[in-house]
mmCIF file of C-alpha atoms in Angstrom:
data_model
loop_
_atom_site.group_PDB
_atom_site.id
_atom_site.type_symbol
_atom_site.label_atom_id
_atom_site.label_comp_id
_atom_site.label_asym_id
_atom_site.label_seq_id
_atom_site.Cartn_x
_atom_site.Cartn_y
_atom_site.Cartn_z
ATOM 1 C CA UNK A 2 20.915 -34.916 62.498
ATOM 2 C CA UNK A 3 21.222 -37.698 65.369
ATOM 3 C CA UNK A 4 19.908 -35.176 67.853
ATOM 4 C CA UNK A 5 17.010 -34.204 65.574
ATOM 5 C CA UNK A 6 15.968 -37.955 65.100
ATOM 6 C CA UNK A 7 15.832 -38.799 68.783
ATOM 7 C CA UNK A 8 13.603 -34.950 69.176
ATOM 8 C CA UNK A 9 11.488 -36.344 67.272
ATOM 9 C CA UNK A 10 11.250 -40.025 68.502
ATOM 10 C CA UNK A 11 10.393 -38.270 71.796
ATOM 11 C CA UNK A 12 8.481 -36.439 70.460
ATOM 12 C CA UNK A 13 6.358 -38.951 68.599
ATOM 13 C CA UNK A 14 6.189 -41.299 72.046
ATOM 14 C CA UNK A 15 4.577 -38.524 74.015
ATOM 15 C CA UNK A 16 2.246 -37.697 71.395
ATOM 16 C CA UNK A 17 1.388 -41.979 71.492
ATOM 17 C CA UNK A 18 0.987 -41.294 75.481
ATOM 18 C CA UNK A 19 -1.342 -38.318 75.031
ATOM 19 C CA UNK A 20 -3.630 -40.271 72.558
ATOM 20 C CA UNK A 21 -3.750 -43.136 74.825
ATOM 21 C CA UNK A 22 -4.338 -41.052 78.027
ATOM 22 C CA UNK A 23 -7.291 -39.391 76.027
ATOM 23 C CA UNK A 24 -8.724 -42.423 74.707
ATOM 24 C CA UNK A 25 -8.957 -44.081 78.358
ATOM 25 C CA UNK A 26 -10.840 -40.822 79.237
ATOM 26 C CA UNK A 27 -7.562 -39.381 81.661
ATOM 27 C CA UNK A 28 -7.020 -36.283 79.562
ATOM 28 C CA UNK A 29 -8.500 -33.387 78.348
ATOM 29 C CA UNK A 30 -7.134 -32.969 74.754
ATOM 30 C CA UNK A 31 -6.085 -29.179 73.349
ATOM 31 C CA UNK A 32 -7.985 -27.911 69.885
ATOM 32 C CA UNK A 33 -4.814 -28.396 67.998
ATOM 33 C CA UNK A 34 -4.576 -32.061 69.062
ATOM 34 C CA UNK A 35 -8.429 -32.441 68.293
ATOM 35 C CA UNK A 36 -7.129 -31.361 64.601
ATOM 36 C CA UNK A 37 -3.958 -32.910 64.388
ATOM 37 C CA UNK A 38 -6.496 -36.399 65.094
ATOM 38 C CA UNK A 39 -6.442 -37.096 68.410
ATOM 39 C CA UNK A 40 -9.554 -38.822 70.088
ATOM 40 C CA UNK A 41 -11.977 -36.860 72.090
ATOM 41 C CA UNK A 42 -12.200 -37.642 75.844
ATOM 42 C CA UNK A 43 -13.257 -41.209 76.268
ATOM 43 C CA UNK A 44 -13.959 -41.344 72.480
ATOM 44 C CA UNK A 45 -17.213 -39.557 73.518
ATOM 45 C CA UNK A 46 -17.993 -36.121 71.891
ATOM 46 C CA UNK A 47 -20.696 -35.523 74.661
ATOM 47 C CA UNK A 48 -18.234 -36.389 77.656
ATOM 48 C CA UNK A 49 -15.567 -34.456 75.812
ATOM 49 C CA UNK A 50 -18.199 -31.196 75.509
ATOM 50 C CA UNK A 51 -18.761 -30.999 79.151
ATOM 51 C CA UNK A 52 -15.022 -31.145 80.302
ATOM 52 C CA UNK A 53 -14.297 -28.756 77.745
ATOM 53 C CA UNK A 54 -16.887 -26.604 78.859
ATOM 54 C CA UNK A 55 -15.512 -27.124 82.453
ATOM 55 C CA UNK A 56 -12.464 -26.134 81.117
ATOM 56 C CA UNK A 57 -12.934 -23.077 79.792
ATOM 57 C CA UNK A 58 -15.029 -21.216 82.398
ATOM 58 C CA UNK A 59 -12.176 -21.437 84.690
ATOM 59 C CA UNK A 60 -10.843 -17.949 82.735
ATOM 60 C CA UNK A 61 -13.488 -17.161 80.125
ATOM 61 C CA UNK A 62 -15.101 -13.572 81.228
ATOM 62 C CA UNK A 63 -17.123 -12.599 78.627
ATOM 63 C CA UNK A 64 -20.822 -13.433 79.386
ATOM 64 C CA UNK A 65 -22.261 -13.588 75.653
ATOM 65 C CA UNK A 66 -19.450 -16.376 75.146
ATOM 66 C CA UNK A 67 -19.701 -18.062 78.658
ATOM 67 C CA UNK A 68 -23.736 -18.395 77.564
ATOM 68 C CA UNK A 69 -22.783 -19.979 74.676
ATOM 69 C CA UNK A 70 -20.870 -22.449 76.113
ATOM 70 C CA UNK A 71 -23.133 -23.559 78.662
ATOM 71 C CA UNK A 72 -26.155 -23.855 76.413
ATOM 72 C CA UNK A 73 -23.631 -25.903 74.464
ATOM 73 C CA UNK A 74 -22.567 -27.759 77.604
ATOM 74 C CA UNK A 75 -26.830 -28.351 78.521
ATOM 75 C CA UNK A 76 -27.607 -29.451 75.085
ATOM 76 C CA UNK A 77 -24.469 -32.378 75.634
ATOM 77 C CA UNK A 78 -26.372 -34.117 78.443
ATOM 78 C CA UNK A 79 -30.017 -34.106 76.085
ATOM 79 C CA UNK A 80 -30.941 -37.482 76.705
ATOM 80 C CA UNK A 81 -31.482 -40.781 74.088
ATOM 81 C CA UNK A 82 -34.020 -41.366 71.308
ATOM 82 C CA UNK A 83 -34.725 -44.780 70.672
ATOM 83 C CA UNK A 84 -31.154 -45.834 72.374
ATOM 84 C CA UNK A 85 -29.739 -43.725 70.445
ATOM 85 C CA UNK A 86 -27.882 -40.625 71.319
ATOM 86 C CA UNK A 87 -29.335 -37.190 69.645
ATOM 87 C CA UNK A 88 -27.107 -34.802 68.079
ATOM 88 C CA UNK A 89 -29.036 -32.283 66.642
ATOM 89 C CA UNK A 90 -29.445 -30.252 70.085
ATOM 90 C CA UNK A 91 -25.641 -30.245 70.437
ATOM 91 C CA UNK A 92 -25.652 -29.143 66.709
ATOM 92 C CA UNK A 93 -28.262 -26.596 67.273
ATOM 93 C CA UNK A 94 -25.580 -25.236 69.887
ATOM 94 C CA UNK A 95 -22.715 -24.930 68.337
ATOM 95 C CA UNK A 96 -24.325 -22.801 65.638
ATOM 96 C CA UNK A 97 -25.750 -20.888 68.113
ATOM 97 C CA UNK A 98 -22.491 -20.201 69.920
ATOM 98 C CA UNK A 99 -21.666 -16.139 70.073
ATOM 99 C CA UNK A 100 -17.770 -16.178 70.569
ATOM 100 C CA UNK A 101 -16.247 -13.010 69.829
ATOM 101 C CA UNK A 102 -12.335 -12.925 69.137
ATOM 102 C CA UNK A 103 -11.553 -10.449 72.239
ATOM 103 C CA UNK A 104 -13.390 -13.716 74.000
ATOM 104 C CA UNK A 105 -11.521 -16.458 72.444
ATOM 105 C CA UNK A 106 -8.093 -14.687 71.406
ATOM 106 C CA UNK A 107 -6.050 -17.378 69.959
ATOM 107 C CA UNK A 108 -9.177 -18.738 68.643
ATOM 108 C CA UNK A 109 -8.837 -22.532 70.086
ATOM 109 C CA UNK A 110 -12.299 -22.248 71.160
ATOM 110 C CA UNK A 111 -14.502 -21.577 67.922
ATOM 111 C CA UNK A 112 -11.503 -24.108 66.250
ATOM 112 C CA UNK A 113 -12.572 -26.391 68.747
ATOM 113 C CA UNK A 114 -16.305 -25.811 68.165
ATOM 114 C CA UNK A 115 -15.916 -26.088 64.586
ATOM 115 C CA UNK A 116 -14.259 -29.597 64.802
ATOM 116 C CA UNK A 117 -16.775 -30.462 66.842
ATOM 117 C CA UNK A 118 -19.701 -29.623 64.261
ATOM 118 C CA UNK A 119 -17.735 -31.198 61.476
ATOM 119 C CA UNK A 120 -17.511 -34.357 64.083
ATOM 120 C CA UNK A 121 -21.395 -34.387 63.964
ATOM 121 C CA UNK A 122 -21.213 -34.027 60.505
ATOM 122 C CA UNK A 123 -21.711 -30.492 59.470
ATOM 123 C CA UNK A 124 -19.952 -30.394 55.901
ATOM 124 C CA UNK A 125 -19.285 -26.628 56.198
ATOM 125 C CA UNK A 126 -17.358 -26.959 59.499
ATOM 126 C CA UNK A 127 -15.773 -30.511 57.804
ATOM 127 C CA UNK A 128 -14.472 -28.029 54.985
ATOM 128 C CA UNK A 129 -13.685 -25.326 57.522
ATOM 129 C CA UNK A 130 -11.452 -27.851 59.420
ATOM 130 C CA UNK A 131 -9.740 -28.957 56.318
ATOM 131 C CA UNK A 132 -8.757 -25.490 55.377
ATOM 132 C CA UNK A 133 -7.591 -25.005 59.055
ATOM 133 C CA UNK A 134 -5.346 -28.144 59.144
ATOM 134 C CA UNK A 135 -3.439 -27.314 55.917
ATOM 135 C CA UNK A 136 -2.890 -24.053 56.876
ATOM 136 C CA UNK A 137 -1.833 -25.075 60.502
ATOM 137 C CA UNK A 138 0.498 -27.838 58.478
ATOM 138 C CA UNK A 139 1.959 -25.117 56.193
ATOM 139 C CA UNK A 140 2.888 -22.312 59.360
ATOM 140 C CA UNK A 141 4.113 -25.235 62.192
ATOM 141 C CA UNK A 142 7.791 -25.772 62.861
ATOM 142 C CA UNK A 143 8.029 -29.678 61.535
ATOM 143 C CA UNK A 144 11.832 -29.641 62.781
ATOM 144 C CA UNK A 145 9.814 -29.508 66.443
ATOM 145 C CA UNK A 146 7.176 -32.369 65.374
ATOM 146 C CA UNK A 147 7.537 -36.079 66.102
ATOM 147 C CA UNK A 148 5.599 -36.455 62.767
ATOM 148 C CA UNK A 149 4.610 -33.125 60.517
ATOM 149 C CA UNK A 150 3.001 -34.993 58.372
ATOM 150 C CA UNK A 151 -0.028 -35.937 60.906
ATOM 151 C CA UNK A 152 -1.977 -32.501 59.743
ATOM 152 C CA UNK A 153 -1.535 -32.464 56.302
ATOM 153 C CA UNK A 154 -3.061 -35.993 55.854
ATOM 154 C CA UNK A 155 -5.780 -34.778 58.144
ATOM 155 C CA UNK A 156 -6.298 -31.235 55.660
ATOM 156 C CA UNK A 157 -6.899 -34.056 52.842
ATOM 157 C CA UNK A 158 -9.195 -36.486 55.162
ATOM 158 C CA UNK A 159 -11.245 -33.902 56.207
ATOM 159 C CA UNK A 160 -11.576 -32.628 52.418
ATOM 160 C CA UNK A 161 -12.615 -35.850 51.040
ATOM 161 C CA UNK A 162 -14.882 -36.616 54.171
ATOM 162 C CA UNK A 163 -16.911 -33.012 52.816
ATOM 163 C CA UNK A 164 -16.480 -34.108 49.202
ATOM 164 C CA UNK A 165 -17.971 -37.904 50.112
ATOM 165 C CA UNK A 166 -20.749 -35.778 52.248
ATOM 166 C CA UNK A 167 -22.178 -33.585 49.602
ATOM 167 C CA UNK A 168 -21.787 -36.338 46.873
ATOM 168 C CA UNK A 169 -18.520 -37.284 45.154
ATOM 169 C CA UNK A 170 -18.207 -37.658 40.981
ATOM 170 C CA UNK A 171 -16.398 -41.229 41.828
ATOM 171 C CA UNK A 172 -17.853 -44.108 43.776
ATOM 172 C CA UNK A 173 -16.524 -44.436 47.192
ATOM 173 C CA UNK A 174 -14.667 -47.562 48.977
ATOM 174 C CA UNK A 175 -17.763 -49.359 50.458
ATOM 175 C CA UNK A 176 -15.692 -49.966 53.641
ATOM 176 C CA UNK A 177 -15.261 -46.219 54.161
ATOM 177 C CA UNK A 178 -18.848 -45.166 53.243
ATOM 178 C CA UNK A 179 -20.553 -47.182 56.038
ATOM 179 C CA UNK A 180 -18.343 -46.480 58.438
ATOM 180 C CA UNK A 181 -20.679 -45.165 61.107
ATOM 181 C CA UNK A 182 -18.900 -41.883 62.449
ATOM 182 C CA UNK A 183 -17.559 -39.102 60.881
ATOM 183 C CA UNK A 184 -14.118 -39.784 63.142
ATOM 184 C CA UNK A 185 -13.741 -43.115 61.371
ATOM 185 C CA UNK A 186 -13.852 -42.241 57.685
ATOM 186 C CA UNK A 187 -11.689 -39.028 58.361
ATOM 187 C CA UNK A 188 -9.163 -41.663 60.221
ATOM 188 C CA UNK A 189 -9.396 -43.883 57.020
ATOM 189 C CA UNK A 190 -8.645 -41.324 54.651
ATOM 190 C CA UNK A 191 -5.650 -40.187 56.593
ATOM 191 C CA UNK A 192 -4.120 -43.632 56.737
ATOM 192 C CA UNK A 193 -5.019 -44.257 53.484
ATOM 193 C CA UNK A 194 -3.145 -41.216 52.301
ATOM 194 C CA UNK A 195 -0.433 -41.849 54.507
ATOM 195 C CA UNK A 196 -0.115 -45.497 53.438
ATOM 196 C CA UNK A 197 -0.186 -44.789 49.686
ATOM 197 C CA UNK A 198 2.395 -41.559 49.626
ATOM 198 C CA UNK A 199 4.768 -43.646 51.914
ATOM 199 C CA UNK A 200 4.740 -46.223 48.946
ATOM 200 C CA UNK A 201 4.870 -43.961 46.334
ATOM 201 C CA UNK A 202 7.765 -41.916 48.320
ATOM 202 C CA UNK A 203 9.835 -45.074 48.833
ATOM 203 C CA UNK A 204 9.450 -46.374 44.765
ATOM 204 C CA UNK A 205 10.138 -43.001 43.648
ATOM 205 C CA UNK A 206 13.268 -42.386 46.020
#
């Protein structure tokens, strides 16, 4: 038990490294940290696009998919409306991505693409994303994790971020409804949900 506490202490500190390497724009991170939360490269989708794309071509073969990718990787440097950048050409290219499985095998790159879209806020790759954490929450080893928990409060962020998207039955916090990005309210949820089951888990212990 003492050795499985200080696994996952360790665990949890190089996981705190990783995010803060990311965030400071010194790391590439994986898909699966992309879904377990972690920030994009320099908390910019469009810088985190074209080292992913960088990335990838260093093995990708297949030319349909390698296309793909760099009209993806093309449509990240479209410049600024009105100060502002525009997302709908990186949108545009992620639903115009051909990436076959025999291409992307263990599938990190249309996971990665998809989290992307739901980033941008495509509700249908927000939903996709959900389903994707909880499943990747129900088949990990959590004796291995520093914290399990992480994807299943992302599986319900990301479902109430597509719920809040398309138009919930119940009014909304007004503090997570203007938040401007779609990385912001799916971070709320989480510690939201995170916060309240750690109270409930505590009064009901």
């Amino acid at each position: 038990m003492a050795q499985a506490r200080r696994d996952r202490r360790s665990a949890r500190h190089a996981d705190e490294a990783n995010r803060r390497e990311t965030s400071l724009g010194a790391r590439l991170p994986s898909a699966e940290e992309l879904l377990r939360g972690h920030p994009l490269l320099g908390k910019d989708i469009r810088r985190d696009i074209e080292g992913f794309v960088d990335s990838a071509f260093v093995e990708l073969t297949d030319e349909e998919a390698a296309a793909s990718l760099r009209r993806l990787a093309e449509a990240s440097r479209v410049g600024k409306q009105d100060g502002e950048p525009d997302d709908t050409a990186i949108l545009s290219a992620l639903r115009a991505c051909r990436l076959s499985s025999e291409a992307d095998a263990d599938g990190s790159i249309r996971l990665r693409c998809v989290i992307y879209a739901a980033l941008l806020g495509d509700v249908d790759a927000a939903r996709a994303v959900a389903a994707e954490a909880a499943l990747a929450a129900y088949v990990q080893d959590w004796h291995l994790e520093g914290d399990g928990s992480e994807l299943v409060w992302q599986a319900a962020a990301w479902s109430a971020y597509a719920a809040a998207q398309v138009g919930p039955f119940r009014r909304l916090p007004y503090a997570i409804t203007e938040m401007p990005s779609a990385r912001e309210r799916v971070d709320a949820f989480a510690d939201e949900f995170r916060l309240r089951v750690g109270r409930v888990a505590v009064e009901v212990d």
